[in-house]
PDB file of C-alpha atoms in Angstrom:
ATOM      1  CA  MET A   1      20.785   1.487  23.578  1.00 76.00           C
ATOM      2  CA  THR A   2      19.110  -1.195  26.089  1.00 90.00           C
ATOM      3  CA  MET A   3      16.358  -3.550  24.827  1.00 81.00           C
ATOM      4  CA  ALA A   4      14.018  -1.539  26.699  1.00 86.00           C
ATOM      5  CA  ALA A   5      14.715   1.649  24.838  1.00 86.00           C
ATOM      6  CA  LEU A   6      14.672  -0.136  21.594  1.00 87.00           C
ATOM      7  CA  GLU A   7      11.609  -1.588  22.272  1.00 90.00           C
ATOM      8  CA  LYS A   8       9.973   1.697  22.972  1.00 93.00           C
ATOM      9  CA  MET A   9      11.069   3.074  19.770  1.00 95.00           C
ATOM     10  CA  PHE A  10       9.265   0.571  17.745  1.00 97.00           C
ATOM     11  CA  ASP A  11       6.378   0.479  20.137  1.00 97.00           C
ATOM     12  CA  VAL A  12       2.971   0.129  18.468  1.00 98.00           C
ATOM     13  CA  ARG A  13       0.868  -1.414  21.275  1.00 97.00           C
ATOM     14  CA  GLY A  14      -2.574  -0.553  21.636  1.00 97.00           C
ATOM     15  CA  LYS A  15      -2.692   1.684  18.636  1.00 98.00           C
ATOM     16  CA  SER A  16      -5.878   1.778  16.642  1.00 98.00           C
ATOM     17  CA  VAL A  17      -4.616   0.809  13.029  1.00 98.00           C
ATOM     18  CA  ILE A  18      -6.501   0.532   9.620  1.00 99.00           C
ATOM     19  CA  VAL A  19      -5.032  -1.547   6.414  1.00 98.00           C
ATOM     20  CA  THR A  20      -6.925  -0.954   3.105  1.00 98.00           C
ATOM     21  CA  GLY A  21      -6.661  -4.192   0.680  1.00 98.00           C
ATOM     22  CA  GLY A  22      -5.149  -6.238   3.825  1.00 98.00           C
ATOM     23  CA  ALA A  23      -6.562  -9.322   3.355  1.00 97.00           C
ATOM     24  CA  SER A  24      -3.434 -10.422   1.347  1.00 95.00           C
ATOM     25  CA  GLY A  25       0.064  -9.526  -0.032  1.00 95.00           C
ATOM     26  CA  ILE A  26       1.334  -6.449   1.057  1.00 97.00           C
ATOM     27  CA  GLY A  27      -1.372  -5.316   3.071  1.00 97.00           C
ATOM     28  CA  ARG A  28      -1.639  -8.446   5.036  1.00 98.00           C
ATOM     29  CA  ALA A  29       1.998  -7.971   6.038  1.00 98.00           C
ATOM     30  CA  TYR A  30       1.003  -4.501   7.141  1.00 98.00           C
ATOM     31  CA  ALA A  31      -1.639  -5.939   9.448  1.00 98.00           C
ATOM     32  CA  GLU A  32       0.388  -9.097  10.546  1.00 98.00           C
ATOM     33  CA  ILE A  33       3.343  -6.816  11.995  1.00 98.00           C
ATOM     34  CA  MET A  34       0.868  -4.226  13.562  1.00 98.00           C
ATOM     35  CA  ALA A  35      -0.898  -6.942  15.319  1.00 98.00           C
ATOM     36  CA  GLU A  36       2.416  -8.782  16.275  1.00 97.00           C
ATOM     37  CA  GLY A  37       3.348  -5.374  17.910  1.00 97.00           C
ATOM     38  CA  GLY A  38       0.179  -5.317  19.850  1.00 97.00           C
ATOM     39  CA  ALA A  39      -1.825  -3.023  17.806  1.00 98.00           C
ATOM     40  CA  LYS A  40      -5.704  -3.175  17.198  1.00 98.00           C
ATOM     41  CA  VAL A  41      -6.008  -3.569  13.613  1.00 98.00           C
ATOM     42  CA  CYS A  42      -8.906  -3.555  11.168  1.00 98.00           C
ATOM     43  CA  ILE A  43      -8.835  -4.778   7.581  1.00 98.00           C
ATOM     44  CA  PHE A  44     -10.607  -3.342   4.798  1.00 98.00           C
ATOM     45  CA  ASP A  45     -11.041  -5.506   1.819  1.00 98.00           C
ATOM     46  CA  ILE A  46     -13.394  -6.342  -0.890  1.00 97.00           C
ATOM     47  CA  ASP A  47     -13.043  -9.967  -0.812  1.00 97.00           C
ATOM     48  CA  PRO A  48     -15.086 -11.556   1.949  1.00 98.00           C
ATOM     49  CA  ALA A  49     -13.684 -14.932   1.944  1.00 98.00           C
ATOM     50  CA  GLY A  50     -10.175 -13.485   2.006  1.00 97.00           C
ATOM     51  CA  LEU A  51     -10.888 -11.061   4.581  1.00 98.00           C
ATOM     52  CA  ASP A  52     -12.421 -13.731   7.204  1.00 98.00           C
ATOM     53  CA  ARG A  53      -9.285 -16.195   6.392  1.00 98.00           C
ATOM     54  CA  THR A  54      -6.848 -13.402   7.357  1.00 98.00           C
ATOM     55  CA  VAL A  55      -8.444 -12.128  10.258  1.00 98.00           C
ATOM     56  CA  ALA A  56      -8.858 -15.540  11.736  1.00 98.00           C
ATOM     57  CA  GLU A  57      -5.268 -16.398  10.895  1.00 98.00           C
ATOM     58  CA  ILE A  58      -3.893 -13.097  12.675  1.00 98.00           C
ATOM     59  CA  GLY A  59      -6.077 -13.585  15.583  1.00 96.00           C
ATOM     60  CA  GLY A  60      -5.848 -11.067  18.394  1.00 93.00           C
ATOM     61  CA  ASP A  61      -7.550  -7.810  18.294  1.00 94.00           C
ATOM     62  CA  CYS A  62      -7.587  -8.009  14.288  1.00 98.00           C
ATOM     63  CA  TRP A  63     -11.091  -7.718  12.680  1.00 98.00           C
ATOM     64  CA  GLY A  64     -12.433  -6.707   9.285  1.00 98.00           C
ATOM     65  CA  GLN A  65     -14.939  -5.013   7.056  1.00 98.00           C
ATOM     66  CA  VAL A  66     -15.767  -5.689   3.475  1.00 98.00           C
ATOM     67  CA  VAL A  67     -15.440  -2.395   1.919  1.00 98.00           C
ATOM     68  CA  ASP A  68     -14.801  -1.420  -1.557  1.00 98.00           C
ATOM     69  CA  VAL A  69     -12.377   1.527  -1.406  1.00 98.00           C
ATOM     70  CA  GLY A  70     -13.975   3.036  -4.711  1.00 97.00           C
ATOM     71  CA  ASP A  71     -17.112   3.535  -2.679  1.00 98.00           C
ATOM     72  CA  ARG A  72     -16.732   6.968  -0.702  1.00 98.00           C
ATOM     73  CA  ALA A  73     -19.982   6.470   1.260  1.00 98.00           C
ATOM     74  CA  ALA A  74     -18.907   2.850   2.529  1.00 98.00           C
ATOM     75  CA  MET A  75     -15.246   4.282   3.103  1.00 98.00           C
ATOM     76  CA  ALA A  76     -16.622   7.147   5.400  1.00 98.00           C
ATOM     77  CA  ALA A  77     -18.866   4.494   7.495  1.00 98.00           C
ATOM     78  CA  ALA A  78     -15.952   2.222   7.886  1.00 98.00           C
ATOM     79  CA  PHE A  79     -13.730   4.633   9.260  1.00 98.00           C
ATOM     80  CA  ASP A  80     -16.515   5.776  11.565  1.00 98.00           C
ATOM     81  CA  ALA A  81     -16.901   2.029  12.710  1.00 98.00           C
ATOM     82  CA  VAL A  82     -13.112   1.776  13.532  1.00 98.00           C
ATOM     83  CA  ALA A  83     -13.497   4.964  15.402  1.00 98.00           C
ATOM     84  CA  ALA A  84     -16.397   4.034  17.288  1.00 98.00           C
ATOM     85  CA  ARG A  85     -14.918   0.458  18.204  1.00 98.00           C
ATOM     86  CA  HIS A  86     -11.343   1.531  19.118  1.00 98.00           C
ATOM     87  CA  GLY A  87     -12.294   5.294  20.438  1.00 98.00           C
ATOM     88  CA  ARG A  88      -9.773   6.699  17.674  1.00 98.00           C
ATOM     89  CA  ILE A  89      -7.461   6.175  14.711  1.00 98.00           C
ATOM     90  CA  ASP A  90      -3.902   6.206  15.260  1.00 98.00           C
ATOM     91  CA  THR A  91      -2.113   4.830  11.867  1.00 98.00           C
ATOM     92  CA  VAL A  92      -3.818   4.290   8.396  1.00 99.00           C
ATOM     93  CA  PHE A  93      -2.079   2.177   5.561  1.00 99.00           C
ATOM     94  CA  ALA A  94      -3.571   3.330   2.295  1.00 98.00           C
ATOM     95  CA  ASN A  95      -2.496   0.055   0.438  1.00 98.00           C
ATOM     96  CA  ALA A  96      -5.386  -0.919  -1.705  1.00 97.00           C
ATOM     97  CA  GLY A  97      -4.541  -0.987  -5.258  1.00 96.00           C
ATOM     98  CA  ILE A  98      -5.296  -3.354  -8.406  1.00 94.00           C
ATOM     99  CA  ASP A  99      -3.531  -4.563 -11.695  1.00 90.00           C
ATOM    100  CA  PRO A 100      -5.191  -2.440 -14.274  1.00 91.00           C
ATOM    101  CA  GLY A 101      -4.572  -5.006 -17.212  1.00 92.00           C
ATOM    102  CA  PRO A 102      -1.975  -5.983 -19.338  1.00 92.00           C
ATOM    103  CA  GLY A 103       1.017  -3.709 -20.727  1.00 93.00           C
ATOM    104  CA  PHE A 104       1.659  -3.251 -24.266  1.00 94.00           C
ATOM    105  CA  MET A 105       4.572  -5.682 -24.031  1.00 92.00           C
ATOM    106  CA  THR A 106       4.688  -9.428 -22.579  1.00 87.00           C
ATOM    107  CA  PRO A 107       7.488 -10.452 -20.077  1.00 80.00           C
ATOM    108  CA  VAL A 108       9.059 -12.262 -23.130  1.00 80.00           C
ATOM    109  CA  GLY A 109       9.523  -9.113 -25.205  1.00 87.00           C
ATOM    110  CA  THR A 110       6.738  -9.720 -27.633  1.00 93.00           C
ATOM    111  CA  ARG A 111       3.763  -6.865 -28.531  1.00 96.00           C
ATOM    112  CA  ASN A 112       0.776  -7.410 -26.567  1.00 94.00           C
ATOM    113  CA  PRO A 113      -2.337  -6.048 -28.580  1.00 95.00           C
ATOM    114  CA  ASP A 114      -4.706  -6.180 -25.523  1.00 94.00           C
ATOM    115  CA  GLY A 115      -2.501  -3.797 -23.808  1.00 95.00           C
ATOM    116  CA  ALA A 116      -2.165  -1.453 -26.918  1.00 96.00           C
ATOM    117  CA  ILE A 117      -3.614   2.098 -25.787  1.00 96.00           C
ATOM    118  CA  GLU A 118      -6.285   1.861 -28.764  1.00 97.00           C
ATOM    119  CA  ASN A 119      -7.547  -1.477 -27.181  1.00 97.00           C
ATOM    120  CA  ILE A 120      -7.538  -0.537 -23.380  1.00 96.00           C
ATOM    121  CA  PRO A 121     -11.345  -0.386 -22.418  1.00 96.00           C
ATOM    122  CA  ASP A 122     -12.406   2.740 -20.711  1.00 97.00           C
ATOM    123  CA  ASP A 123     -13.794   1.031 -17.772  1.00 96.00           C
ATOM    124  CA  GLN A 124     -10.601  -0.477 -17.134  1.00 96.00           C
ATOM    125  CA  TRP A 125      -8.693   2.561 -17.113  1.00 96.00           C
ATOM    126  CA  ASP A 126     -11.261   4.560 -15.008  1.00 97.00           C
ATOM    127  CA  ARG A 127     -11.231   1.626 -12.412  1.00 97.00           C
ATOM    128  CA  GLY A 128      -7.393   1.583 -12.299  1.00 97.00           C
ATOM    129  CA  ILE A 129      -7.339   5.450 -11.466  1.00 98.00           C
ATOM    130  CA  GLU A 130     -10.238   4.793  -9.064  1.00 98.00           C
ATOM    131  CA  ILE A 131      -8.437   2.305  -6.884  1.00 98.00           C
ATOM    132  CA  ASN A 132      -4.814   3.257  -7.281  1.00 98.00           C
ATOM    133  CA  LEU A 133      -5.156   6.707  -7.037  1.00 98.00           C
ATOM    134  CA  THR A 134      -8.731   8.319  -5.809  1.00 98.00           C
ATOM    135  CA  SER A 135      -9.051   5.643  -3.187  1.00 98.00           C
ATOM    136  CA  VAL A 136      -5.680   7.253  -1.682  1.00 98.00           C
ATOM    137  CA  TYR A 137      -7.327  10.310  -1.666  1.00 98.00           C
ATOM    138  CA  THR A 138     -10.844   8.933   0.156  1.00 98.00           C
ATOM    139  CA  THR A 139      -8.524   7.156   2.650  1.00 98.00           C
ATOM    140  CA  VAL A 140      -6.477  10.147   3.699  1.00 98.00           C
ATOM    141  CA  LYS A 141      -9.403  12.269   3.566  1.00 98.00           C
ATOM    142  CA  ASN A 142     -11.336  10.089   6.388  1.00 98.00           C
ATOM    143  CA  ALA A 143      -8.299   9.484   8.205  1.00 98.00           C
ATOM    144  CA  VAL A 144      -7.618  13.242   8.685  1.00 98.00           C
ATOM    145  CA  ARG A 145     -11.240  13.693   9.804  1.00 98.00           C
ATOM    146  CA  HIS A 146     -10.298  11.384  12.743  1.00 98.00           C
ATOM    147  CA  MET A 147      -6.742  12.382  13.162  1.00 98.00           C
ATOM    148  CA  LYS A 148      -7.019  15.995  13.460  1.00 98.00           C
ATOM    149  CA  PRO A 149      -9.300  16.251  16.387  1.00 97.00           C
ATOM    150  CA  ALA A 150      -6.899  13.691  18.308  1.00 97.00           C
ATOM    151  CA  GLY A 151      -3.827  15.606  17.875  1.00 97.00           C
ATOM    152  CA  GLY A 152      -2.042  13.463  14.795  1.00 98.00           C
ATOM    153  CA  GLY A 153      -1.326  10.131  13.490  1.00 98.00           C
ATOM    154  CA  GLN A 154       0.559   8.463  10.689  1.00 98.00           C
ATOM    155  CA  ILE A 155      -0.720   7.449   7.162  1.00 98.00           C
ATOM    156  CA  ILE A 156       1.414   5.156   5.114  1.00 99.00           C
ATOM    157  CA  VAL A 157       0.457   4.861   1.399  1.00 98.00           C
ATOM    158  CA  THR A 158       1.667   1.877  -0.918  1.00 98.00           C
ATOM    159  CA  SER A 159       2.988   3.488  -3.941  1.00 98.00           C
ATOM    160  CA  SER A 160       5.353   1.774  -6.298  1.00 96.00           C
ATOM    161  CA  ILE A 161       8.615   2.034  -8.189  1.00 95.00           C
ATOM    162  CA  ALA A 162       6.270   2.098 -11.320  1.00 93.00           C
ATOM    163  CA  SER A 163       5.925   5.729 -10.076  1.00 95.00           C
ATOM    164  CA  GLU A 164       9.548   6.737 -11.154  1.00 93.00           C
ATOM    165  CA  ILE A 165       9.797   4.657 -14.594  1.00 90.00           C
ATOM    166  CA  ASN A 166       7.564   3.598 -17.408  1.00 86.00           C
ATOM    167  CA  GLU A 167       7.167  -0.320 -17.446  1.00 85.00           C
ATOM    168  CA  SER A 168       5.947  -1.801 -20.592  1.00 88.00           C
ATOM    169  CA  ILE A 169       4.393  -4.885 -19.449  1.00 85.00           C
ATOM    170  CA  VAL A 170       2.427  -2.972 -16.644  1.00 88.00           C
ATOM    171  CA  GLY A 171      -1.124  -1.761 -17.419  1.00 92.00           C
ATOM    172  CA  THR A 172      -1.007   1.941 -18.877  1.00 95.00           C
ATOM    173  CA  SER A 173      -2.780   3.556 -15.917  1.00 96.00           C
ATOM    174  CA  TYR A 174      -0.732   2.001 -13.243  1.00 96.00           C
ATOM    175  CA  MET A 175       2.401   4.247 -13.725  1.00 95.00           C
ATOM    176  CA  PRO A 176       0.611   7.738 -14.063  1.00 96.00           C
ATOM    177  CA  ALA A 177      -1.540   6.423 -10.944  1.00 98.00           C
ATOM    178  CA  LYS A 178       1.377   5.898  -8.790  1.00 98.00           C
ATOM    179  CA  ALA A 179       3.119   8.899  -9.789  1.00 98.00           C
ATOM    180  CA  ALA A 180       0.418  11.326  -8.867  1.00 98.00           C
ATOM    181  CA  VAL A 181       0.378   8.989  -5.428  1.00 98.00           C
ATOM    182  CA  ASN A 182       3.901  10.450  -4.580  1.00 98.00           C
ATOM    183  CA  HIS A 183       2.832  14.000  -5.281  1.00 98.00           C
ATOM    184  CA  PHE A 184      -0.167  13.442  -3.179  1.00 98.00           C
ATOM    185  CA  VAL A 185       1.719  11.898  -0.424  1.00 98.00           C
ATOM    186  CA  ARG A 186       4.467  15.170  -0.120  1.00 98.00           C
ATOM    187  CA  HIS A 187       1.340  17.628  -0.858  1.00 98.00           C
ATOM    188  CA  MET A 188      -0.215  16.134   1.971  1.00 98.00           C
ATOM    189  CA  ALA A 189       2.923  16.141   4.371  1.00 98.00           C
ATOM    190  CA  MET A 190       2.998  19.722   3.705  1.00 98.00           C
ATOM    191  CA  GLU A 191      -0.788  20.289   4.654  1.00 98.00           C
ATOM    192  CA  LEU A 192      -1.186  18.233   7.470  1.00 98.00           C
ATOM    193  CA  GLY A 193       2.476  18.343   9.537  1.00 98.00           C
ATOM    194  CA  ALA A 194       1.004  21.217  11.313  1.00 98.00           C
ATOM    195  CA  TYR A 195      -1.517  18.877  12.765  1.00 98.00           C
ATOM    196  CA  GLY A 196       0.999  16.217  13.844  1.00 98.00           C
ATOM    197  CA  ILE A 197       0.216  13.943  10.699  1.00 98.00           C
ATOM    198  CA  ARG A 198       2.757  12.261   9.100  1.00 98.00           C
ATOM    199  CA  VAL A 199       2.037  11.239   5.826  1.00 98.00           C
ATOM    200  CA  ASN A 200       4.926   9.006   4.009  1.00 98.00           C
ATOM    201  CA  ALA A 201       4.817   6.522   1.058  1.00 98.00           C
ATOM    202  CA  ILE A 202       6.374   3.227   0.656  1.00 98.00           C
ATOM    203  CA  LEU A 203       7.471   2.558  -3.116  1.00 98.00           C
ATOM    204  CA  PRO A 204       7.839  -1.275  -3.401  1.00 96.00           C
ATOM    205  CA  GLY A 205       9.669  -3.101  -6.325  1.00 91.00           C
ATOM    206  CA  PRO A 206       8.289  -6.684  -7.453  1.00 87.00           C
ATOM    207  CA  PHE A 207       6.856  -8.663  -4.427  1.00 85.00           C
ATOM    208  CA  ILE A 208       5.242 -11.868  -4.507  1.00 77.00           C
ATOM    209  CA  THR A 209       1.597 -11.189  -4.109  1.00 74.00           C
ATOM    210  CA  ASN A 210      -1.594 -11.891  -5.730  1.00 66.00           C
ATOM    211  CA  ILE A 211      -1.740  -8.618  -8.074  1.00 59.00           C
ATOM    212  CA  ALA A 212      -2.213  -9.329 -11.711  1.00 52.00           C
ATOM    213  CA  GLY A 213      -3.266 -12.850 -10.728  1.00 51.00           C
ATOM    214  CA  GLY A 214      -0.464 -13.821  -8.866  1.00 57.00           C
ATOM    215  CA  ARG A 215       1.763 -13.820 -12.328  1.00 59.00           C
ATOM    216  CA  LEU A 216       5.352 -13.667 -10.040  1.00 62.00           C
ATOM    217  CA  ARG A 217       4.713 -16.870  -8.995  1.00 60.00           C
ATOM    218  CA  ILE A 218       5.013 -18.136 -12.453  1.00 64.00           C
ATOM    219  CA  LYS A 219       8.783 -18.679 -13.117  1.00 67.00           C
ATOM    220  CA  GLU A 220       8.937 -17.479 -16.601  1.00 63.00           C
ATOM    221  CA  ASP A 221       7.094 -14.087 -15.772  1.00 66.00           C
ATOM    222  CA  ARG A 222       8.946 -13.984 -12.372  1.00 70.00           C
ATOM    223  CA  ALA A 223      12.463 -14.074 -14.234  1.00 71.00           C
ATOM    224  CA  ALA A 224      11.969 -10.773 -16.138  1.00 68.00           C
ATOM    225  CA  PHE A 225      11.536  -9.054 -12.727  1.00 73.00           C
ATOM    226  CA  GLU A 226      14.337 -11.014 -10.944  1.00 77.00           C
ATOM    227  CA  SER A 227      17.148  -9.933 -13.788  1.00 74.00           C
ATOM    228  CA  GLN A 228      16.204  -6.409 -12.683  1.00 79.00           C
ATOM    229  CA  SER A 229      17.382  -7.014  -8.945  1.00 86.00           C
ATOM    230  CA  LEU A 230      20.607  -6.309  -7.839  1.00 88.00           C
ATOM    231  CA  ILE A 231      20.390  -9.135  -5.084  1.00 87.00           C
ATOM    232  CA  GLY A 232      19.070 -11.554  -7.768  1.00 84.00           C
ATOM    233  CA  ARG A 233      15.711 -11.988  -6.141  1.00 86.00           C
ATOM    234  CA  ILE A 234      11.952 -10.180  -6.030  1.00 86.00           C
ATOM    235  CA  GLY A 235      10.450  -9.265  -2.649  1.00 88.00           C
ATOM    236  CA  ASP A 236       8.663 -11.715  -0.506  1.00 91.00           C
ATOM    237  CA  VAL A 237       6.224  -9.522   1.542  1.00 94.00           C
ATOM    238  CA  GLU A 238       8.198 -10.625   4.968  1.00 95.00           C
ATOM    239  CA  ASP A 239      10.842  -7.993   3.849  1.00 96.00           C
ATOM    240  CA  ILE A 240       8.254  -4.898   3.981  1.00 97.00           C
ATOM    241  CA  LYS A 241       7.435  -5.524   7.575  1.00 98.00           C
ATOM    242  CA  GLY A 242      10.240  -3.748   9.324  1.00 97.00           C
ATOM    243  CA  LEU A 243       9.808  -0.741   6.855  1.00 98.00           C
ATOM    244  CA  ALA A 244       6.020  -0.500   7.810  1.00 98.00           C
ATOM    245  CA  LEU A 245       6.894  -0.653  11.532  1.00 98.00           C
ATOM    246  CA  LEU A 246       9.422   1.932  11.214  1.00 98.00           C
ATOM    247  CA  LEU A 247       6.907   4.333   9.786  1.00 98.00           C
ATOM    248  CA  ALA A 248       4.197   3.388  12.211  1.00 98.00           C
ATOM    249  CA  SER A 249       6.308   3.781  15.135  1.00 98.00           C
ATOM    250  CA  PRO A 250       8.206   6.620  17.230  1.00 97.00           C
ATOM    251  CA  ALA A 251      11.228   5.365  15.198  1.00 97.00           C
ATOM    252  CA  GLY A 252      10.025   7.014  12.152  1.00 97.00           C
ATOM    253  CA  SER A 253       8.738  10.204  14.151  1.00 98.00           C
ATOM    254  CA  TYR A 254      10.843  12.527  12.110  1.00 98.00           C
ATOM    255  CA  MET A 255       9.762  11.240   8.852  1.00 98.00           C
ATOM    256  CA  THR A 256       7.175  12.969   6.841  1.00 98.00           C
ATOM    257  CA  GLY A 257       6.894  13.558   3.056  1.00 98.00           C
ATOM    258  CA  SER A 258       9.304  10.743   2.458  1.00 98.00           C
ATOM    259  CA  LEU A 259       9.016   8.084  -0.661  1.00 98.00           C
ATOM    260  CA  VAL A 260      10.851   5.045   0.705  1.00 98.00           C
ATOM    261  CA  VAL A 261      12.110   2.547  -1.782  1.00 97.00           C
ATOM    262  CA  ILE A 262      12.269  -1.088  -1.196  1.00 96.00           C
ATOM    263  CA  ASP A 263      12.929  -2.913  -4.421  1.00 93.00           C
ATOM    264  CA  GLY A 264      16.123  -5.101  -3.923  1.00 92.00           C
ATOM    265  CA  GLY A 265      17.727  -2.211  -6.089  1.00 91.00           C
ATOM    266  CA  SER A 266      15.739  -2.777  -9.099  1.00 88.00           C
ATOM    267  CA  LEU A 267      15.053   0.983  -9.530  1.00 86.00           C
ATOM    268  CA  ILE A 268      18.834   1.654 -10.002  1.00 86.00           C
ATOM    269  CA  ARG A 269      19.237  -0.931 -12.426  1.00 76.00           C
ATOM    270  CA  MET A 270      16.116   0.042 -14.522  1.00 69.00           C
ATOM    271  CA  THR A 271      17.363   3.588 -14.446  1.00 62.00           C
TER     272      THR A 271
END
C-alpha cells in the first residue's frame, strides 16, 4: 500500500465533526485527532473556561459551544448552529459523561456508606442516567436529523467496559447506563444502516481523565486499576486517538454496531 493510499484511508479533511464533552479527557483527544486530520470540529461542553482553553489550544477550524447535554432544546439548537456554519454534519462523537458518585466500596476494599444503595440521593441517580444514557439518545437523535438528508455519517459513542461488568468502586447508576448505551448503539446501527449512517461504540477501560475528580491521578487510587491491566498501566488519552480516527474515517467503513474495547486487557482479567 502506498503512502497516498494510506492517507486516503484515514482521511477526515474537511469533515464536519461534533464532540460532546470535548473540553477535556477522552473527548478532547477525539477533538484533537479530528482537528489534526483537517476536520472542522465543534466541541460541546458545560465548562466555559475549559472549553475556551481547549479550543484555543487546538486552534485551526476548532470552535466550541457551551451546552448542557441534558438540555434537549439547547442540544437541538447547538446542532443546528453547527450545520449552519459547516453546511452539514458528518461525524458525531457522543462522548459526554459524568461520574455518578461513589461506589459502595473504596479502592482499598472497605465499605463506603456514601455509595450504599439506600443512601444514594435520587437526584444523583437521575443526573447519572440523564448524562450517561439519555444524552446519548438526544445526541444521536439530533445527529440523524442532519445526516439522513445528507445521505450518511458516522456516530461514535463513548461507552465503557463498565457496561460488561459490575464494579463496586464506581457509582451504581454508571453500569446500567453504559450497558443500555451498548444496546442502544446496536439498535441504532440496525435502524440507520439503510441511510448510510454507521453507529459504533468505544468501550474504554481506566483512562487518566478528569472524571471522578481526576482520582486516577492519585497513586493509591490508580493502583487498584493498574493491577487489572494485562500490560501494567492504565490508559492515557493519546492511546484512544487511533481508534477514534479508524471509526471516523473510510478505514472503518465496514464497521457498524461494533462495541470496541480499548482497556489494556483489563476486561479479560476482571472476567
